[in-house]
Coordinates of C-alpha atoms in Angstrom, one line a residue:
X19 CA -59.0 -62.3 -19.5
X20 CA -60.5 -60.8 -16.0
X21 CA -60.9 -57.3 -15.6
X22 CA -58.0 -55.9 -13.4
X23 CA -57.9 -52.8 -11.4
X24 CA -55.2 -50.4 -11.8
X25 CA -54.7 -47.5 -9.1
X26 CA -52.6 -44.7 -10.6
X27 CA -51.2 -42.3 -8.1
X28 CA -51.1 -45.1 -5.3
X29 CA -48.2 -43.6 -3.2
X30 CA -49.9 -40.2 -2.8
X31 CA -52.0 -39.3 0.2
X32 CA -55.5 -40.2 -1.2
X33 CA -54.0 -42.8 -3.3
X34 CA -52.3 -44.8 -0.5
X35 CA -55.7 -44.7 1.5
X36 CA -57.5 -46.0 -1.5
X37 CA -55.1 -48.7 -2.1
X38 CA -55.6 -49.8 1.7
X39 CA -59.4 -49.6 1.3
X40 CA -59.1 -51.8 -1.9
X41 CA -57.1 -54.5 -0.1
X42 CA -59.5 -54.3 2.9
X43 CA -62.4 -55.4 0.1
X44 CA -60.2 -58.2 -0.9
X45 CA -59.2 -56.6 -4.2
X46 CA -55.7 -57.1 -5.8
X47 CA -55.0 -53.7 -7.6
X48 CA -52.0 -53.2 -9.7
X49 CA -50.3 -50.2 -8.1
X50 CA -49.0 -47.4 -10.3
X51 CA -47.0 -44.3 -9.4
X52 CA -43.9 -42.2 -10.6
X53 CA -41.5 -43.5 -8.0
X54 CA -40.6 -47.1 -8.3
X55 CA -39.0 -47.5 -4.8
X56 CA -42.1 -46.1 -3.2
X57 CA -44.6 -48.0 -5.2
X58 CA -42.8 -51.1 -4.8
X59 CA -42.5 -50.8 -1.0
X60 CA -46.3 -50.1 -0.6
X61 CA -47.0 -52.9 -3.0
X62 CA -45.0 -55.3 -0.6
X63 CA -46.6 -53.8 2.6
X64 CA -50.1 -54.6 1.1
X65 CA -49.4 -58.2 0.3
X66 CA -47.1 -58.5 -2.7
X67 CA -49.3 -56.6 -5.1
X68 CA -48.2 -55.8 -8.5
X69 CA -46.2 -52.6 -8.7
X70 CA -45.7 -50.5 -12.0
X71 CA -44.1 -47.3 -12.8
X72 CA -46.1 -44.6 -14.6
X73 CA -46.2 -40.8 -15.0
X74 CA -48.7 -38.3 -16.6
X75 CA -45.7 -36.8 -18.3
X76 CA -45.1 -40.2 -20.3
X77 CA -48.6 -41.2 -21.6
X78 CA -47.3 -44.4 -23.1
X79 CA -46.5 -45.6 -19.6
X80 CA -50.2 -45.3 -18.9
X81 CA -51.3 -47.1 -22.0
X82 CA -49.1 -50.1 -21.4
X83 CA -50.9 -50.6 -17.8
X84 CA -54.5 -51.1 -19.6
X85 CA -56.4 -53.7 -21.7
X86 CA -60.0 -53.2 -22.9
X87 CA -62.5 -53.8 -19.9
X88 CA -59.9 -52.9 -17.2
X89 CA -60.6 -50.3 -14.7
X90 CA -58.3 -47.2 -14.2
X91 CA -58.7 -45.4 -10.7
X92 CA -56.8 -42.4 -10.5
X93 CA -55.9 -40.1 -7.6
X94 CA -53.3 -37.8 -9.4
X95 CA -54.2 -34.1 -9.1
X96 CA -54.7 -31.3 -9.4
X97 CA -56.8 -32.7 -12.4
X98 CA -56.9 -29.6 -14.1
X99 CA -53.2 -29.9 -14.4
X100 CA -52.4 -33.6 -14.3
X101 CA -55.8 -35.4 -14.9
X102 CA -56.1 -35.2 -18.6
X103 CA -53.4 -38.1 -19.5
X104 CA -55.0 -40.7 -17.4
X105 CA -58.6 -40.0 -18.6
X106 CA -57.3 -40.1 -22.2
X107 CA -55.4 -43.4 -21.7
X108 CA -58.7 -45.0 -20.2
X109 CA -60.6 -43.9 -23.2
X110 CA -57.9 -45.0 -25.7
X111 CA -57.4 -48.4 -24.2
X112 CA -61.4 -48.9 -23.5
X113 CA -60.9 -49.0 -19.9
X114 CA -63.5 -47.9 -17.5
X115 CA -62.5 -44.8 -15.4
X116 CA -63.1 -43.5 -11.9
X117 CA -61.2 -40.4 -10.3
X118 CA -61.1 -38.6 -6.9
X119 CA -61.4 -35.2 -8.3
X120 CA -63.5 -32.3 -6.9
X121 CA -62.5 -29.6 -9.5
X122 CA -65.7 -28.3 -11.3
X123 CA -63.8 -27.2 -14.7
X124 CA -62.4 -30.9 -14.9
X125 CA -65.8 -32.6 -14.1
X126 CA -67.4 -30.4 -16.9
X127 CA -64.8 -31.4 -19.4
X128 CA -65.5 -35.1 -18.7
X129 CA -69.3 -34.7 -19.0
X130 CA -69.3 -32.6 -21.9
X131 CA -66.1 -33.5 -24.1
X132 CA -64.8 -36.9 -22.8
X133 CA -68.4 -38.5 -22.4
X134 CA -69.4 -38.5 -25.7
X135 CA -66.2 -40.0 -27.0
X136 CA -66.6 -42.8 -24.2
X137 CA -70.2 -43.7 -24.7
X138 CA -69.9 -45.4 -28.3
X139 CA -66.9 -47.5 -26.8
X140 CA -69.1 -48.8 -24.0
X141 CA -66.8 -47.5 -21.1
X142 CA -68.0 -45.7 -17.9
X143 CA -66.5 -42.6 -16.8
X144 CA -67.2 -41.8 -13.1
X145 CA -65.3 -38.5 -12.2
X146 CA -65.6 -37.5 -8.6
X147 CA -66.1 -40.8 -7.2
X148 CA -65.4 -39.8 -3.7
X149 CA -66.5 -37.3 -1.0
X150 CA -66.8 -34.8 -4.0
X151 CA -69.6 -35.7 -5.2
X152 CA -71.1 -39.2 -4.4
X153 CA -72.7 -38.2 -1.1
X154 CA -74.4 -35.3 -2.7
X155 CA -75.6 -37.5 -5.4
X156 CA -77.0 -39.9 -3.1
X157 CA -78.7 -37.3 -0.6
X158 CA -80.1 -35.7 -3.8
X159 CA -81.5 -38.7 -5.4
X160 CA -83.1 -39.6 -1.9
X161 CA -84.7 -36.1 -1.7
X162 CA -86.0 -36.4 -5.2
X163 CA -87.5 -39.8 -4.7
X164 CA -89.4 -38.8 -1.5
X165 CA -90.5 -35.3 -3.1
X166 CA -92.1 -37.1 -6.2
X167 CA -93.3 -35.4 -9.3
X168 CA -93.6 -31.9 -8.0
X169 CA -89.7 -31.5 -7.4
X170 CA -88.2 -28.7 -9.6
X171 CA -85.2 -27.8 -7.7
X172 CA -82.4 -29.5 -5.5
X173 CA -80.0 -27.8 -3.2
X174 CA -77.0 -29.8 -1.9
X175 CA -74.6 -28.8 0.7
X176 CA -71.3 -30.3 2.0
X177 CA -70.0 -29.8 5.5
X178 CA -67.4 -31.0 7.8
X179 CA -67.7 -31.1 11.6
X180 CA -64.9 -31.3 14.1
X181 CA -61.3 -30.7 13.5
X182 CA -61.6 -29.7 9.9
X183 CA -60.6 -26.6 8.0
X184 CA -57.4 -26.1 5.9
X185 CA -55.3 -27.8 8.7
X186 CA -57.4 -30.9 8.0
X187 CA -56.8 -31.1 4.2
X188 CA -54.1 -32.8 2.3
X189 CA -51.6 -31.1 0.0
X190 CA -53.7 -32.3 -3.0
X191 CA -56.9 -30.9 -1.5
X192 CA -55.3 -27.5 -1.2
X193 CA -53.8 -27.5 -4.5
X194 CA -57.0 -28.3 -6.2
X195 CA -58.9 -25.8 -4.3
X196 CA -56.4 -23.0 -5.2
X197 CA -56.7 -23.9 -8.7
X198 CA -60.3 -23.6 -8.9
X199 CA -60.3 -20.0 -7.4
X200 CA -59.2 -18.8 -11.2
X201 CA -61.6 -20.9 -13.0
X202 CA -65.2 -20.1 -14.0
X203 CA -67.9 -22.5 -12.6
X204 CA -71.4 -23.7 -13.6
X205 CA -74.8 -24.6 -12.2
X206 CA -78.1 -25.9 -13.7
X207 CA -80.6 -23.3 -14.0
X208 CA -83.6 -22.7 -16.2
X209 CA -83.2 -26.4 -17.4
X210 CA -79.7 -25.9 -18.8
X211 CA -76.1 -25.6 -17.8
X212 CA -75.2 -22.0 -17.2
X213 CA -71.6 -20.7 -16.8
X214 CA -70.9 -18.6 -13.8
X215 CA -68.1 -17.5 -11.6
X216 CA -67.0 -19.6 -8.6
X217 CA -68.8 -18.8 -5.2
X218 CA -71.4 -16.7 -7.0
X219 CA -74.3 -17.5 -4.4
X220 CA -74.2 -18.1 -0.9
X221 CA -77.2 -19.7 1.0
X222 CA -77.8 -21.0 4.4
X223 CA -78.4 -24.7 5.2
X224 CA -79.9 -26.3 8.4
X225 CA -77.2 -28.7 9.8
X226 CA -78.5 -30.3 13.2
X227 CA -80.7 -27.5 13.8
X228 CA -78.1 -24.7 13.2
X229 CA -77.9 -22.5 10.1
X230 CA -74.6 -22.9 8.3
X231 CA -73.7 -20.7 5.3
X232 CA -72.2 -22.2 2.1
X233 CA -70.9 -21.0 -1.2
X234 CA -71.9 -22.4 -4.6
X235 CA -69.4 -24.6 -6.6
X236 CA -69.5 -26.7 -9.7
X237 CA -70.3 -30.4 -8.9
X238 CA -71.3 -33.6 -10.7
X239 CA -74.9 -33.1 -9.4
X240 CA -75.3 -30.4 -12.2
X241 CA -75.1 -33.2 -14.4
X242 CA -76.4 -36.0 -12.8
X243 CA -79.5 -35.2 -11.1
X244 CA -81.2 -33.7 -14.0
X245 CA -80.4 -36.8 -15.8
X246 CA -82.3 -38.8 -13.1
X247 CA -85.1 -36.2 -13.1
X248 CA -85.4 -34.4 -16.4
X249 CA -88.2 -32.1 -14.8
X250 CA -85.6 -30.4 -12.6
X251 CA -85.1 -26.6 -13.6
X252 CA -82.4 -25.9 -11.0
X253 CA -79.6 -27.7 -9.2
X254 CA -77.4 -26.0 -6.6
X255 CA -74.5 -27.3 -5.1
X256 CA -72.6 -25.5 -2.2
X257 CA -69.6 -26.1 0.1
X258 CA -69.8 -25.3 3.6
X259 CA -66.4 -25.4 5.1
X260 CA -65.5 -21.7 5.8
X261 CA -67.8 -20.5 8.6
X262 CA -67.5 -17.0 9.1
X263 CA -65.2 -16.7 6.1
X264 CA -67.9 -17.8 3.7
X265 CA -68.8 -14.0 2.7
X266 CA -65.2 -12.9 2.7
X267 CA -64.6 -15.9 0.1
X268 CA -67.4 -14.9 -2.1
X269 CA -66.0 -11.2 -2.5
X270 CA -62.5 -12.8 -3.1
X271 CA -63.9 -15.0 -5.8
X272 CA -65.6 -12.2 -7.4
X273 CA -62.5 -10.0 -7.4
X274 CA -60.5 -13.1 -9.0
X275 CA -63.2 -13.3 -11.7
X276 CA -62.7 -9.5 -12.5
X277 CA -58.8 -9.7 -12.4
X278 CA -58.3 -12.9 -14.3
X279 CA -60.3 -11.2 -17.4
X280 CA -57.0 -9.2 -17.8
X281 CA -55.1 -10.7 -20.4
X282 CA -52.1 -12.8 -19.0
X283 CA -53.2 -12.4 -15.3
X284 CA -54.9 -15.7 -14.9
X285 CA -52.0 -17.5 -16.3
X286 CA -49.5 -15.8 -14.1
X287 CA -51.6 -16.3 -10.9
X288 CA -51.9 -20.1 -11.8
X289 CA -48.4 -20.4 -12.4
X290 CA -47.5 -18.7 -8.9
X291 CA -50.0 -21.0 -7.2
X292 CA -48.5 -24.1 -8.9
X293 CA -45.2 -23.1 -7.2
X294 CA -46.4 -22.4 -3.6
X295 CA -49.3 -24.7 -3.3
X296 CA -48.0 -28.2 -4.0
X297 CA -49.8 -31.5 -4.3
X298 CA -48.9 -34.7 -3.0
X299 CA -47.6 -33.4 0.4
X300 CA -49.3 -35.6 2.7
X301 CA -52.5 -35.0 4.7
X302 CA -54.1 -35.7 8.2
X303 CA -53.2 -39.0 10.0
X304 CA -55.7 -41.6 11.3
X305 CA -56.3 -39.7 14.6
X306 CA -56.9 -36.6 12.9
X307 CA -59.3 -38.1 10.5
X308 CA -61.2 -39.7 13.3
X309 CA -62.0 -36.2 14.7
X310 CA -63.8 -35.0 11.7
X311 CA -67.2 -36.1 10.4
X312 CA -69.0 -35.5 6.9
X313 CA -72.3 -34.0 6.8
X314 CA -74.2 -33.6 3.6
X315 CA -77.7 -32.1 3.3
X316 CA -79.9 -32.2 0.2
X317 CA -83.5 -30.5 -0.2
X318 CA -85.9 -30.9 -3.0
X319 CA -88.4 -27.8 -3.7
X320 CA -91.4 -27.3 -5.8
X321 CA -91.9 -24.8 -8.4
X322 CA -93.2 -22.2 -5.8
X323 CA -89.9 -22.9 -3.6
X324 CA -91.7 -25.0 -1.1
X325 CA -89.4 -27.7 0.6
X326 CA -90.9 -31.0 -0.2
X327 CA -88.2 -33.2 1.2
X328 CA -84.8 -33.0 2.9
X329 CA -82.2 -35.5 3.6
X330 CA -79.2 -35.3 5.8
X331 CA -76.4 -38.0 5.7
X332 CA -73.6 -38.1 8.3
X333 CA -70.5 -40.1 8.1
X334 CA -66.7 -40.4 8.4
X335 CA -64.2 -37.9 7.1
X336 CA -64.2 -36.9 3.5
X337 CA -60.7 -38.6 2.9
X338 CA -62.0 -42.0 4.1
X339 CA -65.3 -41.7 2.3
X340 CA -63.2 -40.9 -0.9
X341 CA -61.0 -44.1 -0.6
X342 CA -64.2 -46.1 0.1
X343 CA -66.2 -45.2 -2.6
X344 CA -63.4 -45.4 -5.2
X345 CA -62.8 -49.0 -3.7
X346 CA -66.4 -50.1 -4.0
X347 CA -66.7 -48.5 -7.3
X348 CA -63.8 -50.1 -9.0
X349 CA -65.0 -53.6 -7.5
X350 CA -68.4 -53.0 -9.1
X351 CA -66.8 -51.9 -12.4
X352 CA -64.3 -54.8 -12.7
X353 CA -67.4 -57.1 -12.0
X354 CA -69.3 -55.5 -14.9
X355 CA -71.7 -54.1 -12.9
X356 CA -71.7 -50.4 -14.4
X357 CA -75.1 -49.9 -16.0
X358 CA -74.7 -47.3 -19.1
X359 CA -71.6 -45.8 -20.9
X360 CA -70.1 -42.5 -21.2
X361 CA -70.0 -40.0 -18.2
X362 CA -72.2 -41.3 -15.7
X363 CA -73.2 -40.3 -12.1
X364 CA -72.9 -43.1 -9.3
X365 CA -76.9 -43.3 -9.0
X366 CA -77.1 -43.8 -12.8
X367 CA -74.1 -46.1 -12.9
X368 CA -74.9 -48.5 -10.0
X369 CA -78.5 -47.9 -8.8
X370 CA -80.0 -45.9 -5.7
X371 CA -80.3 -48.8 -3.5
X372 CA -76.9 -50.5 -3.8
X373 CA -75.2 -47.1 -3.6
X374 CA -77.2 -46.5 -0.4
X375 CA -76.1 -49.8 1.0
X376 CA -72.5 -49.2 0.1
X377 CA -72.8 -45.7 2.0
X378 CA -74.3 -47.6 5.0
X379 CA -71.6 -50.2 4.8
X380 CA -69.0 -47.4 5.1
X381 CA -71.0 -45.4 8.0
X382 CA -72.4 -42.9 5.9
X383 CA -76.1 -43.0 7.0
X384 CA -79.1 -40.7 7.1
X385 CA -79.3 -38.6 10.4

């Protein structure tokens, strides 16, 4: 039986963009979502695709979607709250798995807990297969390739240009970002994964000749770049969305880290945030997305801190990048073109040159 692609969360903001990107590639995914009416309407609009009802609160509804060798793409977040059922269904049914998360704690669970269970089954788990964090993996791998054997540290920064900011985020993005505020983060330091608070570090990146500050976050690059080059002692991933609010954000994160150590406080704050910051509340329309560009910068350094190579990629807004890479990755996975098993990064799974070509196809190019 040929591998099929199942898109779970198809009627959400990112899910619908991904469904349209898949159809544009000539794919015929099975669309799955909670609302029968909405998913059937979308499936009909996109050419009569198969529509199914599935819900994270009914794991059996996810199991019935999948067979061994299928590909499950999920955009249902926030992933720390809703991500586990789809991930577990993919493992149970021996299906390849891709998601759109940008949430560090969920990413760490995929690599450290789910990956070892998936590897002997021969299935690939590709978490954060979108704007978070495929471009940084690509830029980081390119910088390492150019830097050569002396590279010991890589720093990656993510930036938006144009009409960005919170007003340009979807409800799901805001909900995910809010949830991460109360969670610990991580980084690759001293040749090992270290736990640290979110926004622990701030550093400046040169973006088109201008110094822009960014705060540290947990990304897939902490796991994937050392897998590509075991000589790396340090990997840093940074988010530069906040401009003059970068330092205040760091202070807020430090305060949260202290407050949430008090028993019961973290749970109360998380519950309050869940009530007031909802996912699946829509996002920027096409005109608004067209006003925003993504910039990703990666620099490789030697042991003494000398910069050896810098790569800057510029491309469309993050939502279109996410939809494009999820569609491309699902296409490759369904064709049996994933290399390796377990939790994988995009370069490890698909190869540097194919990933570079896919990025260029979608307008994400070196600048």
